[in-house]
Coordinates of C-alpha atoms in Angstrom, one line a residue:
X29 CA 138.5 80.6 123.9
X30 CA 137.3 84.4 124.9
X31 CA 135.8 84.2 128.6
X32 CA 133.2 86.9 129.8
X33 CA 132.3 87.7 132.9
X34 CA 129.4 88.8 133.5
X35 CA 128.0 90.4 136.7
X36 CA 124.1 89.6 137.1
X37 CA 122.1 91.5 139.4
X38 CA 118.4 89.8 139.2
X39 CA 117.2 92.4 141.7
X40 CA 113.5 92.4 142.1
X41 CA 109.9 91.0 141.1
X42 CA 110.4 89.1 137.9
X43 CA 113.9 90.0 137.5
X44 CA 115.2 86.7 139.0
X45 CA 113.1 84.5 137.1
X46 CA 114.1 86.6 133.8
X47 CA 117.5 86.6 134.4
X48 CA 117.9 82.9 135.2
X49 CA 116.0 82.3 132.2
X50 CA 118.7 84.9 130.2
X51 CA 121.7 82.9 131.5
X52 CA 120.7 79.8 130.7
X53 CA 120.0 80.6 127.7
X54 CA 123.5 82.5 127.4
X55 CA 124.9 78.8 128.7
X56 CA 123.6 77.3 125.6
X57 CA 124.2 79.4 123.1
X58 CA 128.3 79.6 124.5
X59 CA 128.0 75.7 124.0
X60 CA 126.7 75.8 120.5
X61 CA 129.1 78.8 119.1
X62 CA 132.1 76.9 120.9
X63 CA 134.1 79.8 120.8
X64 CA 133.6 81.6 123.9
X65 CA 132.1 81.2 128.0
X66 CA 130.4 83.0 129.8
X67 CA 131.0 83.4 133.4
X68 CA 128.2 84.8 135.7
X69 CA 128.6 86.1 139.4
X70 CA 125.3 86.8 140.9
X71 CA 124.7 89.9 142.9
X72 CA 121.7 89.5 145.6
X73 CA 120.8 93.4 145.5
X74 CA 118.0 94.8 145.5
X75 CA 114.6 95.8 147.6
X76 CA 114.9 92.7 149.7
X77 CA 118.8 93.8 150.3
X78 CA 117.6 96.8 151.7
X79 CA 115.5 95.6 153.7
X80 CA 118.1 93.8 155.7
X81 CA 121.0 96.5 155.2
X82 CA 118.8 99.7 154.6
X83 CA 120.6 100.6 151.2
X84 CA 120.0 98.7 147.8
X85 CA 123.6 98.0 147.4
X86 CA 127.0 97.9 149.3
X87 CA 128.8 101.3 149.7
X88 CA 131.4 99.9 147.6
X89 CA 129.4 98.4 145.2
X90 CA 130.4 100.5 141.9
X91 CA 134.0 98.9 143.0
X92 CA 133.0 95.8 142.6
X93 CA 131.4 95.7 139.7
X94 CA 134.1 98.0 137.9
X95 CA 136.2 94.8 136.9
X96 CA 133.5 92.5 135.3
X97 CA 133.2 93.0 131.2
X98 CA 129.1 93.5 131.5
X99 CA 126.4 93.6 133.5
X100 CA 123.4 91.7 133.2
X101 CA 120.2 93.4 135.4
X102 CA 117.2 92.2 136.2
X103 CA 114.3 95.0 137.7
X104 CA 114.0 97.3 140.3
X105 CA 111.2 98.3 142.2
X106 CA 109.1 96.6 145.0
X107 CA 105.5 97.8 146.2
X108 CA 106.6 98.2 150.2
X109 CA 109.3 100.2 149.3
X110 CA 109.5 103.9 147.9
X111 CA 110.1 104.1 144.2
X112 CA 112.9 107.0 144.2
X113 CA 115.0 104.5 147.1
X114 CA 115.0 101.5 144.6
X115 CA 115.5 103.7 141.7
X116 CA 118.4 106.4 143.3
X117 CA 119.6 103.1 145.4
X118 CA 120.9 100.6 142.1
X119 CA 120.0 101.4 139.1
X120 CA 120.5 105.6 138.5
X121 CA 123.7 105.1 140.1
X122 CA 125.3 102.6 137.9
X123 CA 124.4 104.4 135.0
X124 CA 125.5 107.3 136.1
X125 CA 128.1 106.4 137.9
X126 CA 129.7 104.1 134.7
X127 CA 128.6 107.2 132.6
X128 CA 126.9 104.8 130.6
X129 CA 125.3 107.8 128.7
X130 CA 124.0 106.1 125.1
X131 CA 120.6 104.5 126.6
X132 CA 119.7 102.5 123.3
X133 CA 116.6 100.9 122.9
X134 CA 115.5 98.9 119.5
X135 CA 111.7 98.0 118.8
X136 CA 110.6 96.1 116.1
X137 CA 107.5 93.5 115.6
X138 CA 108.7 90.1 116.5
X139 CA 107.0 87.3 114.2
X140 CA 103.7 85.3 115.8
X141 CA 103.0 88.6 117.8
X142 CA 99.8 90.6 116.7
X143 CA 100.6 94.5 117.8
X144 CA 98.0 97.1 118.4
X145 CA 98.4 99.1 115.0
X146 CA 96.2 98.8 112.4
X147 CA 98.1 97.1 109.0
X148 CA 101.1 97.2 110.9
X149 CA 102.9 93.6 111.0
X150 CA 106.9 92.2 111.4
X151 CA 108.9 94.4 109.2
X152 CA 106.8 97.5 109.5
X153 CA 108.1 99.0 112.9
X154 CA 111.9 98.9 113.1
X155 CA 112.9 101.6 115.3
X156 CA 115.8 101.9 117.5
X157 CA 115.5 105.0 120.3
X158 CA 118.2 106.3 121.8
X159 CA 118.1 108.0 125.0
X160 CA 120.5 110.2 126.6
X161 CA 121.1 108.7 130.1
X162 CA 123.5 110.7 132.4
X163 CA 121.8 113.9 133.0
X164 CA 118.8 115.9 131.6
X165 CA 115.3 115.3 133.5
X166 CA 116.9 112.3 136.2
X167 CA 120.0 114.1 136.5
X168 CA 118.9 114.5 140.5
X169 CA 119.5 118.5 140.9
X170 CA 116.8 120.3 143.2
X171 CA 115.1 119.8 146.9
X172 CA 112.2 120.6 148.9
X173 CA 111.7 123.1 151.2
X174 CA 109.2 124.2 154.0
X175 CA 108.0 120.6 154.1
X176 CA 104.5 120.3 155.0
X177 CA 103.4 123.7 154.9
X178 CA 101.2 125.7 153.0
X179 CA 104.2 127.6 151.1
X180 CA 106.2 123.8 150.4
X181 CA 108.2 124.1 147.2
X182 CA 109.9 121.4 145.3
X183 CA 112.0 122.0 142.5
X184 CA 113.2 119.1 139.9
X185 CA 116.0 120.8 137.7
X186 CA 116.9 119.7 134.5
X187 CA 120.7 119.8 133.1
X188 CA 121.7 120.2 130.1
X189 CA 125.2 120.3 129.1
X190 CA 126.9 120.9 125.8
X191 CA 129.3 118.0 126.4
X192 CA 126.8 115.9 127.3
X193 CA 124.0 117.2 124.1
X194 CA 127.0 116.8 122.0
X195 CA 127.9 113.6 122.6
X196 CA 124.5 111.9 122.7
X197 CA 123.8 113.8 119.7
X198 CA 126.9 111.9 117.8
X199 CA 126.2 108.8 119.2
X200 CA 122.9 108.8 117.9
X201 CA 123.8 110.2 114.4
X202 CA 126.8 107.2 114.1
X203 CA 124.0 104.5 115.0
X204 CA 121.6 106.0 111.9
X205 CA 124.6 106.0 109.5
X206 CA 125.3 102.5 110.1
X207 CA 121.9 101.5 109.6
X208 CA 119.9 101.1 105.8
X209 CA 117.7 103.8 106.0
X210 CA 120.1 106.4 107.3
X211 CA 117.3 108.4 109.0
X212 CA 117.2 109.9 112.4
X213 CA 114.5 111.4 114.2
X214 CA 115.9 114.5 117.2
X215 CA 113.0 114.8 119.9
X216 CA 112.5 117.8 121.1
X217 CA 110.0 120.8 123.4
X218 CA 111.8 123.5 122.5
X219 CA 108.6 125.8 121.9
X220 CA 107.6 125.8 125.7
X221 CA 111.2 124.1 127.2
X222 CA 113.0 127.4 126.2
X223 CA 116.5 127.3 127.3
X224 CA 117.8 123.8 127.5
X225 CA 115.8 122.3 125.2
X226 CA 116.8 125.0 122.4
X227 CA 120.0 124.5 123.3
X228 CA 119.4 120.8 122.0
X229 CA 118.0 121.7 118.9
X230 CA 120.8 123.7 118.3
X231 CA 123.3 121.6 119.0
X232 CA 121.5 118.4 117.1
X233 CA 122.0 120.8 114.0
X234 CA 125.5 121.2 114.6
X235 CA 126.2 117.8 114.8
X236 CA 124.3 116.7 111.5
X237 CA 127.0 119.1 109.7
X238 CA 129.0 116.2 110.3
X239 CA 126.8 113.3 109.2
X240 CA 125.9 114.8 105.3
X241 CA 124.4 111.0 104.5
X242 CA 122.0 111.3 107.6
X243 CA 118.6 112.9 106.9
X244 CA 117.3 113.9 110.1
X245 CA 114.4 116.0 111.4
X246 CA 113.2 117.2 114.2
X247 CA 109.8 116.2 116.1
X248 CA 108.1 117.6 119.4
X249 CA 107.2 115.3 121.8
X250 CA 103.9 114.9 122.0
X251 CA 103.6 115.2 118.2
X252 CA 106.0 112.2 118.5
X253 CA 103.5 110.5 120.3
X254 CA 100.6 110.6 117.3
X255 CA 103.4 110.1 114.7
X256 CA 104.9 106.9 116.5
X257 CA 101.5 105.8 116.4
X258 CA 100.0 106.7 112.8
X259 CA 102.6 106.7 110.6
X260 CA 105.6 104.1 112.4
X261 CA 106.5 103.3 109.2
X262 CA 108.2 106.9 109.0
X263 CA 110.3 106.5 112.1
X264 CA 113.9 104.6 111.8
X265 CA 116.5 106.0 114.8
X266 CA 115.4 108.3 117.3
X267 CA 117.3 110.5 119.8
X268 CA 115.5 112.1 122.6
X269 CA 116.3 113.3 126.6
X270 CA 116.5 110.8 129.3
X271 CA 112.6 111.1 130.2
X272 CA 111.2 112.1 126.7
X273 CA 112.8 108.9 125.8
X274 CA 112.2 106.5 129.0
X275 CA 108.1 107.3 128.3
X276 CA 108.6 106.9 123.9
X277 CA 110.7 103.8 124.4
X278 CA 107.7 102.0 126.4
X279 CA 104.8 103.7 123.5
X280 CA 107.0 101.8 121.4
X281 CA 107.0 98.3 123.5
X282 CA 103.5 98.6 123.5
X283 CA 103.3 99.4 119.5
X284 CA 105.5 96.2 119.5
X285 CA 102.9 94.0 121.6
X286 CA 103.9 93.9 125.1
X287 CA 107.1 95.3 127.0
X288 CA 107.8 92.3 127.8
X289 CA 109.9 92.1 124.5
X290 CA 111.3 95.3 124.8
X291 CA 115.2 95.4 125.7
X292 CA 117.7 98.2 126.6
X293 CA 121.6 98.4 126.4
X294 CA 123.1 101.3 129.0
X295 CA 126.2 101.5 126.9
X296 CA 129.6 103.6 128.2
X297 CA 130.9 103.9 124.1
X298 CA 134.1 104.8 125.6
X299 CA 134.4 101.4 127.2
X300 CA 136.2 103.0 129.9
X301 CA 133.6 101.1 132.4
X302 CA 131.1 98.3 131.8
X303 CA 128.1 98.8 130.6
X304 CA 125.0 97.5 131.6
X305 CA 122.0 95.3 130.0
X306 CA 118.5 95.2 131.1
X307 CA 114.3 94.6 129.9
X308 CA 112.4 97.5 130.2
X309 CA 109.4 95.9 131.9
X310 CA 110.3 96.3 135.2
X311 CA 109.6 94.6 138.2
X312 CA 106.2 93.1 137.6
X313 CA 105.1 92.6 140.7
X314 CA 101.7 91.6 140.1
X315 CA 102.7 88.2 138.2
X316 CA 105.9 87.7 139.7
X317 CA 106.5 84.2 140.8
X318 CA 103.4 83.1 138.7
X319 CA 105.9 81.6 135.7
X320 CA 104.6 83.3 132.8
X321 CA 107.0 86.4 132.9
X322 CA 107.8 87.0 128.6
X323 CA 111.6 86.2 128.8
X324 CA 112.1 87.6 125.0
X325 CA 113.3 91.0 126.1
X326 CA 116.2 89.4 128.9
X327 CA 117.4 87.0 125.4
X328 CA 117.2 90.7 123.2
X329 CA 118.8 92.3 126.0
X330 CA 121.2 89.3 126.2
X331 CA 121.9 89.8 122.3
X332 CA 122.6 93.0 122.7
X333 CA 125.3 92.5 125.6
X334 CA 126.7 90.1 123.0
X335 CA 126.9 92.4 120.2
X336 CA 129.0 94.5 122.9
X337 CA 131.1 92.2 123.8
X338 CA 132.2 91.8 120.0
X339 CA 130.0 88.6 118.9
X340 CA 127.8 89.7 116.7
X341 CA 127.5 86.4 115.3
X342 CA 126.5 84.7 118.3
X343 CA 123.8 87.7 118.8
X344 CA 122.5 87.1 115.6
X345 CA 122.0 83.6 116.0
X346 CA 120.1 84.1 119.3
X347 CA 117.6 86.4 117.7
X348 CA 116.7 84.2 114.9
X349 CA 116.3 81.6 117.5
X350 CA 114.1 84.1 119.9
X351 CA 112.4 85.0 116.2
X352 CA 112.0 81.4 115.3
X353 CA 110.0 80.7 118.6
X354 CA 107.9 83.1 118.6
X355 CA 107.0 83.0 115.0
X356 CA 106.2 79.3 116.2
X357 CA 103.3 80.5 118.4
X358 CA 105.5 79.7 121.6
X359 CA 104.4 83.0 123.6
X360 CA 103.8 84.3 126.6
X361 CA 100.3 85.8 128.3
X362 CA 101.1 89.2 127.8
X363 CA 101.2 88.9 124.0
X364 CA 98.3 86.5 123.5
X365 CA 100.2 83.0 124.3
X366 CA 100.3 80.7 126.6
X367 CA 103.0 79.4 127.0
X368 CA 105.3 79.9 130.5
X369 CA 108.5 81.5 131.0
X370 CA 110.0 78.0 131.1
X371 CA 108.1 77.2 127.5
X372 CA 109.5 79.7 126.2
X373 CA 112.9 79.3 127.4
X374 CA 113.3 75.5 126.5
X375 CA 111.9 76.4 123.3
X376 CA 114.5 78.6 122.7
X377 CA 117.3 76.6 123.4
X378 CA 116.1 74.0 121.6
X379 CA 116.2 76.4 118.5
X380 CA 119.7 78.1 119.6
X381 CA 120.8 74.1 119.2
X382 CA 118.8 73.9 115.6
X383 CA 116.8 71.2 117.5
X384 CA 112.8 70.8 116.2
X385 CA 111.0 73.2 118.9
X386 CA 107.3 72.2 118.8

């Protein structure tokens, strides 16, 4: 029997009560394939960390996760302490860090939930967006200077590099050719981001050369925006910088119904580290502890890891159990239900088993 370990790092606001929900339903699903474990060390990082040790996570904390074969992560983010310390304290530097570079982030209509597009149901928006992760807009180059005075300048410099263009750029073009449609979308603001950003274009063309059973084309940004929102139907794979696609990939939650069935994989496609696996909804503050936190993107996120790991199988059979829940009307607040994080959780279970879940 195959053993994984995974390393779980809850973190912050709703990310325990996701994450415990995500494991347990990892336990079950383990029991009911019978042909691998799971084996989960929790991490208490995090904004309540550093508020006891003044950094998120131990200086050596890279080290210690280098050895685990995933890592499972909660949120970040607490309301008494400064967004760019939680941010620049855990997450940024495990992704970058790992080089986890291929942020990939599927979307698609789950059945039961009602989205916000007209004629748009289950079926109609399957996208996946992938989002270069290392460098570009957050890769942390810049400073401030003359603070607090009239003249105070801050810059915020954007990298690109053709290593790291390139390989994003393949990544993404592999992930299109291994899916039906073949079709992949390149993101762009090349008419008013002049240098790097034509620099992408140009190196997204090069790449294709390579791919002749991809059609691709190429979309500005905030054109995206309108297109992702009037004609979904026309979108497949995407590929677009680290912020360009952090702000599409939530548009697209919310197209979906709610972010709180949106998940993201931080892959390293070398596998030279391991890469991480988290919900995009963030910390939640605001119902955190409440019990009705949507636990769907932690079990699509959990799929995902799974499909990493090499069981693809056991992924698929935890999405048709997620699918067969919610399709049951088992859902959360945030997309019309109201059922609780627990609900849903049991529920799902009870489907991974093939157990009658209403």
């Amino acid at each position: 029997m195959r053993e994984y370990r995974i390393a779980a790092i809850p973190a912050d606001g709703i990310g325990p009560e996701v994450i415990a929900a995500g494991l347990q339903v990892l336990e079950v699903l383990a029991e009911r394939c019978g042909n691998f474990a799971i084996s989960a060390t929790i991490f208490d990082w995090g904004s309540d960390y550093y508020k006891k040790h003044g950094e998120m996570m131990p200086s050596d904390g890279l080290e210690q996760l280098k050895s685990f074969d995933a890592i499972f992560f909660g949120a970040v983010g607490a309301p008494d302490v400064p967004d760019h310390i939680t941010l620049w304290g855990l997450r940024l530097p495990i992704c970058q860090g790992f080089d986890q570079y291929a942020n990939v982030r599927p979307t698609k209509i789950l059945p039961g939930i009602t989205p916000p597009l007209r004629n748009c149901g289950p079926g109609d928006l399957d996208w996946v967006i992938v989002r270069e992760n290392s460098e570009g807009e957050y890769s942390g180059h810049g400073g401030r200077a003359h603070r607090g005075l009239p003249e105070e300048v801050g810059t915020e410099v954007a990298i690109f590099t053709r290593v790291g263009v390139t390989r994003i750029m393949r990544y993404a073009f592999r992930l299109a050719q291994s899916r039906p449609r073949k079709l992949l979308t390149v993101v762009t603001k090349s008419n008013a981001q002049r240098h790097g950003m034509v620099m992408w274009d140009e190196i997204a063309a090069e790449v294709a050369r390579e791919f002749a059973d991809v059609t691709w084309d190429k979309m500005l940004v905030d054109a995206m925006t309108v297109r992702m929102t009037l004609h979904p139907k026309s979108l497949d794979t995407i590929v677009a910088t680290n912020l360009h696609a952090d702000i599409l990939s939530d548009l697209a939650g919310a197209l979906a119904g709610s972010l709180g069935v949106a998940p993201t994989a931080n892959i390293d496609p070398e596998r030279r580290y391991p890469s991480m696996f988290e919900p995009i909804h963030g910390s939640a503050f605001d119902i955190a502890g409440k019990g009705i936190a949507n636990p769907v993107a932690t079990f699509w996120t959990a799929a995902q890891m799974l499909e990493h790991l090499g069981e693809p199988e056991a992924a698929k059979h935890l999405m048709q159990a997620v699918e067969r829940v919610s399709g049951a009307g088992i859902l959360t607040p945030d997309v019309g239900g109201t059922a609780t994080t627990e609900d849903v959780t049991a529920a799902v279970c009870q489907a991974i088993k093939g157990a009658n879940i209403l």
